[in-house]
C-alpha positions as CSV (number, residue, x, y, z in Angstrom):
1,X,-0.6,54.5,-48.9
2,X,-0.1,54.2,-52.7
3,X,0.3,57.7,-52.9
4,X,2.9,57.9,-50.2
5,X,5.0,55.2,-51.9
6,X,4.4,57.0,-55.4
7,X,5.7,60.3,-53.4
8,X,8.8,58.3,-52.0
9,X,9.7,56.7,-55.3
10,X,9.0,59.8,-57.7
11,X,9.4,63.1,-55.5
12,X,12.0,61.8,-52.9
13,X,13.8,59.3,-55.3
14,X,13.7,56.4,-53.0
15,X,15.8,53.6,-54.2
16,X,14.6,50.1,-54.1
17,X,11.1,48.4,-54.0
18,X,8.6,48.9,-51.3
19,X,6.6,45.6,-49.8
20,X,3.1,45.7,-49.1
21,X,1.9,42.5,-46.8
22,X,-1.8,42.4,-46.4
23,X,-4.5,39.8,-45.8
24,X,-5.5,37.9,-49.0
25,X,-9.1,39.4,-48.7
26,X,-7.6,42.8,-49.8
27,X,-4.8,41.7,-52.0
28,X,-6.9,42.3,-55.3
29,X,-7.8,45.8,-54.1
30,X,-4.3,46.9,-53.6
31,X,-3.6,45.9,-57.2
32,X,-6.7,47.2,-58.5
33,X,-6.1,50.8,-56.6
34,X,-2.4,50.9,-57.7
35,X,-3.5,50.4,-61.6
36,X,-6.4,53.0,-61.0
37,X,-4.5,55.8,-58.7
38,X,-0.7,55.3,-59.4
39,X,-0.5,53.7,-62.9
40,X,3.1,54.8,-63.1
41,X,4.2,52.4,-60.2
42,X,5.3,49.3,-61.6
43,X,3.6,46.8,-59.1
44,X,3.8,42.9,-58.9
45,X,1.8,40.5,-57.2
46,X,3.4,38.0,-55.1
47,X,0.7,35.2,-54.2
48,X,-0.2,31.9,-55.6
49,X,-1.3,28.6,-54.3
50,X,0.5,26.9,-57.2
51,X,3.8,25.8,-55.5
52,X,5.8,25.6,-59.0
53,X,4.3,29.3,-59.8
54,X,5.5,30.2,-56.3
55,X,8.9,29.3,-56.8
56,X,9.1,30.7,-60.2
57,X,7.9,34.1,-58.6
58,X,10.7,33.9,-55.9
59,X,13.4,32.9,-58.3
60,X,12.8,34.8,-61.2
61,X,10.7,37.8,-60.3
62,X,11.5,39.1,-56.9
63,X,15.4,39.1,-57.3
64,X,15.3,41.2,-60.3
65,X,13.6,44.0,-58.7
66,X,12.5,45.6,-61.6
67,X,9.2,46.9,-59.9
68,X,8.5,49.6,-57.5
69,X,6.2,47.6,-55.4
70,X,5.6,44.1,-54.5
71,X,2.1,43.3,-52.9
72,X,1.8,39.9,-50.8
73,X,-0.1,38.4,-48.3
74,X,0.7,37.5,-44.8
75,X,0.3,33.8,-45.9
76,X,3.1,34.1,-48.5
77,X,5.5,35.7,-45.7
78,X,4.8,32.6,-43.6
79,X,5.5,30.3,-46.6
80,X,8.9,28.8,-46.5
81,X,10.1,29.4,-50.1
82,X,8.4,32.8,-50.2
83,X,9.7,33.8,-46.6
84,X,13.4,32.8,-47.7
85,X,13.1,35.3,-50.9
86,X,11.4,37.9,-49.0
87,X,13.9,38.0,-46.2
88,X,17.3,37.3,-47.7
89,X,17.2,38.5,-51.4
90,X,15.9,42.1,-51.2
91,X,16.4,45.1,-48.8
92,X,12.9,46.8,-49.2
93,X,13.0,50.7,-49.1
94,X,9.6,50.4,-47.2
95,X,7.6,48.0,-45.6
96,X,3.8,48.4,-45.5
97,X,1.8,46.1,-43.2
98,X,-2.0,46.6,-43.9
99,X,-4.0,45.4,-41.0
100,X,-0.8,45.9,-39.2
101,X,-2.1,44.8,-35.7
102,X,-1.7,41.4,-37.0
103,X,1.9,41.6,-35.9
104,X,0.9,42.9,-32.3
105,X,1.5,39.5,-30.8
106,X,5.3,39.3,-30.6
107,X,5.4,35.3,-30.2
108,X,3.4,34.7,-33.2
109,X,5.3,33.2,-36.5
110,X,4.0,36.1,-38.7
111,X,5.1,38.8,-36.1
112,X,8.5,37.2,-35.8
113,X,8.9,36.8,-39.5
114,X,7.8,40.4,-40.4
115,X,10.2,41.6,-37.9
116,X,13.1,39.9,-39.7
117,X,12.3,41.6,-43.2
118,X,15.3,44.1,-44.1
119,X,13.6,47.5,-44.8
120,X,14.2,51.1,-44.6
121,X,10.9,52.3,-43.6
122,X,7.7,50.8,-42.1
123,X,4.2,51.9,-42.4
124,X,1.8,50.2,-40.2
125,X,-1.9,50.4,-41.2
126,X,-4.9,49.4,-39.2
127,X,-8.4,50.3,-38.5
128,X,-8.6,48.8,-35.4
129,X,-8.9,50.7,-31.9
130,X,-5.2,49.7,-31.6
131,X,-4.6,53.0,-33.3
132,X,-6.6,54.9,-30.7
133,X,-5.1,53.4,-27.6
134,X,-1.4,54.0,-27.6
135,X,-0.8,52.0,-24.7
136,X,-1.4,49.0,-27.0
137,X,1.4,50.1,-29.5
138,X,4.3,49.4,-27.6
139,X,4.6,45.5,-28.0
140,X,4.4,46.3,-31.8
141,X,7.0,49.0,-31.9
142,X,10.4,48.1,-30.6
143,X,11.4,46.0,-33.6
144,X,10.8,48.7,-35.7
145,X,11.8,51.9,-33.9
146,X,14.9,53.0,-32.0
147,X,14.9,52.8,-28.0
148,X,14.8,56.7,-27.9
149,X,11.2,56.5,-29.2
150,X,10.1,54.8,-26.0
151,X,9.9,58.0,-24.1
152,X,6.9,59.2,-26.4
153,X,4.9,56.1,-25.8
């Protein structure tokens, strides 16, 4: 996934930062892997339990977009301060949803919030049986893909 983001940025010349949304349990892995495998990508982490720091990050770091990738968690996407910044301040070139099956249930707060993120591309990553059964995908897909793709599902 990081190689794909690097390809989009450096080979295809995609403009604008990418947003990676992942569970907290893998946030540090995303950051470490980015440093190890794609050191040329400028990666920032948007996650903190400190309210003052969260506000600072959302006010000072996110809007500047002096980075290629922002890695955050599903919890931060649900947080009112971060949600406002993620939804309204930036148009993301690519949205990567790690453990993307989390947005499968359309009525959940996280699914509704993620669907409002302005982005050009969406990459949904999942290791659950969701990827095996295409019949379980349609509830996840409509907000991200045009109706013309429905004939392939």
